[in-house]
Short mmCIF file of C-alpha atoms in Angstrom, two decimals:
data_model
loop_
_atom_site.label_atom_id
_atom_site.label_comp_id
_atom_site.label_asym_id
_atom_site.label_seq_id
_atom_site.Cartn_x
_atom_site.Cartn_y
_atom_site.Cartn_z
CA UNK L 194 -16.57 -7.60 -14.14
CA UNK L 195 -18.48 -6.14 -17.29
CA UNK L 196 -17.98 -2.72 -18.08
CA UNK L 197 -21.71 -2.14 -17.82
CA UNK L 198 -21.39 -3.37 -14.15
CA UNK L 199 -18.15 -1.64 -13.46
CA UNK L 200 -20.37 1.70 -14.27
CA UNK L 201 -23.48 0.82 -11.96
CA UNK L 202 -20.22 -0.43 -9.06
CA UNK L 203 -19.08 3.28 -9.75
CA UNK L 204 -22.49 4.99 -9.50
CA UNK L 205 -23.79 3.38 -6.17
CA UNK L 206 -20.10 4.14 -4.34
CA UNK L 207 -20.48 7.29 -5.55
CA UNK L 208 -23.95 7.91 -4.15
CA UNK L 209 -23.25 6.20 -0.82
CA UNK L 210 -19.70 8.56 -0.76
CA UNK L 211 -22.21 11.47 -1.10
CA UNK L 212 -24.42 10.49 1.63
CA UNK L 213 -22.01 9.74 4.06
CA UNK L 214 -20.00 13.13 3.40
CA UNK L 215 -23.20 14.57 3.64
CA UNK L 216 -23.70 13.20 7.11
CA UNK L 217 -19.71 14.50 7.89
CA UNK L 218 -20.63 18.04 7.10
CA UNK L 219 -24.15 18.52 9.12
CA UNK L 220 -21.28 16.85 12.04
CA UNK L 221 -18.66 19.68 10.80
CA UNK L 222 -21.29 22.48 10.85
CA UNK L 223 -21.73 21.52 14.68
CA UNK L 224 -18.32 21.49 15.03
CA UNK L 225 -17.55 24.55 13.56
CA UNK L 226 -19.40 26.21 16.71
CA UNK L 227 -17.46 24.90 19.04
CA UNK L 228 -13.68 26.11 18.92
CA UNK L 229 -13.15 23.23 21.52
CA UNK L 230 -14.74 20.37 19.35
CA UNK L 231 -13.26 21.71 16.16
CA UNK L 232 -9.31 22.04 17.91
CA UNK L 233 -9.75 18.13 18.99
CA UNK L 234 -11.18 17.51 15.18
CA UNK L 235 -7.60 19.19 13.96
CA UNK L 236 -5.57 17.12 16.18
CA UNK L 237 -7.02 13.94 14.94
CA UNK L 238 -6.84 14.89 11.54
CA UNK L 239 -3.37 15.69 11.81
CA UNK L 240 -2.31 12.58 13.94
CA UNK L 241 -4.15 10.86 10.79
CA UNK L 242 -2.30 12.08 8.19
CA UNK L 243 0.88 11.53 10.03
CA UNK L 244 -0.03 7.80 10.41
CA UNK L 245 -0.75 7.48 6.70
CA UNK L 246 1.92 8.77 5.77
CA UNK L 247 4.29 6.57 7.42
CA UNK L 248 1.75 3.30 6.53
CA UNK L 249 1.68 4.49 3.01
CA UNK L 250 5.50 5.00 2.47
CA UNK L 251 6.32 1.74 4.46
CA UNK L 252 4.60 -0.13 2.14
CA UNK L 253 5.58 1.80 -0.86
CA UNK L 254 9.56 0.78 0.57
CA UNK L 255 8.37 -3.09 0.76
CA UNK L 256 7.10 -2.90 -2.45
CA UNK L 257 10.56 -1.93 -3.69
CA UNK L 258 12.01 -4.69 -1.70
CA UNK L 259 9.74 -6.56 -3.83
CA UNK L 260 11.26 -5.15 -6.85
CA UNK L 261 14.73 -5.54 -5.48
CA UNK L 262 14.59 -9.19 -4.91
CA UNK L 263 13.41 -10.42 -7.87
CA UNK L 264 15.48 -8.03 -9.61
CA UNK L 265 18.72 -9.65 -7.89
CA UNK L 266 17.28 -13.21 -8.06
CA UNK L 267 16.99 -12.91 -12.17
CA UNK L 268 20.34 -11.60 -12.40
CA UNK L 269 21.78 -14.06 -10.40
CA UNK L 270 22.94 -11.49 -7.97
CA UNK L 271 21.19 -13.52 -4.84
CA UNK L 272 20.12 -16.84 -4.73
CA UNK L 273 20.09 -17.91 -0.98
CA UNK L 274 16.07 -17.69 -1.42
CA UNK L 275 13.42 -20.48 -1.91
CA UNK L 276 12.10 -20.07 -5.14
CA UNK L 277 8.79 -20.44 -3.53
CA UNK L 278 9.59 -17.42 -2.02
CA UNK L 279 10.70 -16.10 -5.00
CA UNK L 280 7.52 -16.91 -7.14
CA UNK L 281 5.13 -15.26 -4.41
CA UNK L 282 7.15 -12.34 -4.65
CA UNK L 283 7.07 -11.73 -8.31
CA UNK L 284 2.85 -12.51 -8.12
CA UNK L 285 2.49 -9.48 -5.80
CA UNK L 286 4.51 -7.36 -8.39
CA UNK L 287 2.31 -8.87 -10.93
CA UNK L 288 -0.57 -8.29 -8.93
CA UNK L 289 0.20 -4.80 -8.07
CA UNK L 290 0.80 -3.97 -11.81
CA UNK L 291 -2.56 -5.55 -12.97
CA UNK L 292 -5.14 -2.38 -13.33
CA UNK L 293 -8.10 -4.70 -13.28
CA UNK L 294 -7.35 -6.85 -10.22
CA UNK L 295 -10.71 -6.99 -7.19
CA UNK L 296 -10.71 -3.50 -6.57
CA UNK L 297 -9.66 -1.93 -10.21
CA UNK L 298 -6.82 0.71 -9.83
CA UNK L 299 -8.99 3.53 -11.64
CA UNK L 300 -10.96 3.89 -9.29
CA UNK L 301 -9.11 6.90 -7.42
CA UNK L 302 -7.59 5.85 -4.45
CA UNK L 303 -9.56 2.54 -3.28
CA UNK L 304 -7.85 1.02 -6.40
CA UNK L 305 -5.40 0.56 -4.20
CA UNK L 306 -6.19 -1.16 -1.34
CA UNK L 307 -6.76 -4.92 -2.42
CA UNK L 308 -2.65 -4.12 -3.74
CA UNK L 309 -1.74 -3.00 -0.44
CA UNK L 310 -3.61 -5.88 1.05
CA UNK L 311 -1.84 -8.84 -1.04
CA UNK L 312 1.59 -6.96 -0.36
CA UNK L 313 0.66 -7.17 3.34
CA UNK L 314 -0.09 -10.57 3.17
CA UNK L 315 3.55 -11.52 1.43
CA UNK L 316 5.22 -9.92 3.46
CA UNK L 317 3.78 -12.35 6.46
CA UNK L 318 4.07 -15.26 4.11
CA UNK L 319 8.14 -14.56 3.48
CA UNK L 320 9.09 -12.35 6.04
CA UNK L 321 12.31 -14.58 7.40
CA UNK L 322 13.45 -14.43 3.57
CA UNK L 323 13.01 -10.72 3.21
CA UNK L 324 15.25 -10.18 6.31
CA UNK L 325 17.49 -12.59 4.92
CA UNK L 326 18.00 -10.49 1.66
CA UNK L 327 17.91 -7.62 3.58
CA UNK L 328 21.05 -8.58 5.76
CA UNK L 329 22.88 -9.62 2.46
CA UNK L 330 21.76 -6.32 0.88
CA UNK L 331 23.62 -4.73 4.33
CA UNK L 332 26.74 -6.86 4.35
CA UNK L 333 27.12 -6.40 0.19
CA UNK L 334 26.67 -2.65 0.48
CA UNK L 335 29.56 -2.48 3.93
CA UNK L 336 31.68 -5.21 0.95
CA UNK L 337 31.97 -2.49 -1.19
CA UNK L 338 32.27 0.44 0.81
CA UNK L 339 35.57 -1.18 2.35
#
């Protein structure tokens, strides 16, 4: 995507942003007369948050599983892993590192979401393997406690 495009992308999300938070305040000025409406607004903004939250540092964690298990693959540390595995893996570190990917990382916070996406999808594709490093992870760290 041309950085001419990239601009005109960025000036029609903005303008349909606009409108539709335009739309969300005429709804919050209605709101705002109703103490009932506006307490049920409150609770499902803050049962919201809450989910993000947890969704959003779940897949930061995976993503330093990620990390992890490459990390310990290079070094030699584990290698009871397909390299399959292994090689889809590094692409969604690669992938998450890339600023200009589908949905470019500068734009604030949607940058983000084809990352989150791909990481979701690896973790489908090598799920067994990831709770296979994980119990190795588990018995190494009891090894050396003992």
């Amino acid at each position: 995507m041309g950085k001419k495009a990239v601009k005109k992308h960025h000036k029609q999300s903005r303008a349909l942003l606009k409108k539709e938070l335009e739309k969300k305040e005429r709804k919050a000025e209605k709101l705002l007369c109703s103490a009932e409406g506006f307490e049920k607004m409150l609770v499902k903004t803050d049962l919201k948050i809450t989910k993000t939250v947890r969704f959003l540092h779940d897949v930061i964690d995976d993503l330093r599983l990620f990390f992890e298990l490459v990390r310990d693959v290079v070094r030699n540390h584990y290698t009871d892993i397909p390299i399959g595995s292994v090689i889809i893996v590094a692409g969604a570190l690669l992938y998450f590192l890339a600023p200009l990917d589908v949905v470019p990382d500068f734009f604030p916070a949607i940058g983000f979401t084809d990352d989150i996406s791909v990481i979701l999808l690896v973790i489908r594709q090598v799920k067994n393997d990831l709770e296979a490093y994980k119990q190795w992870r588990k018995k190494k760290r009891k090894s050396f406690i003992h």
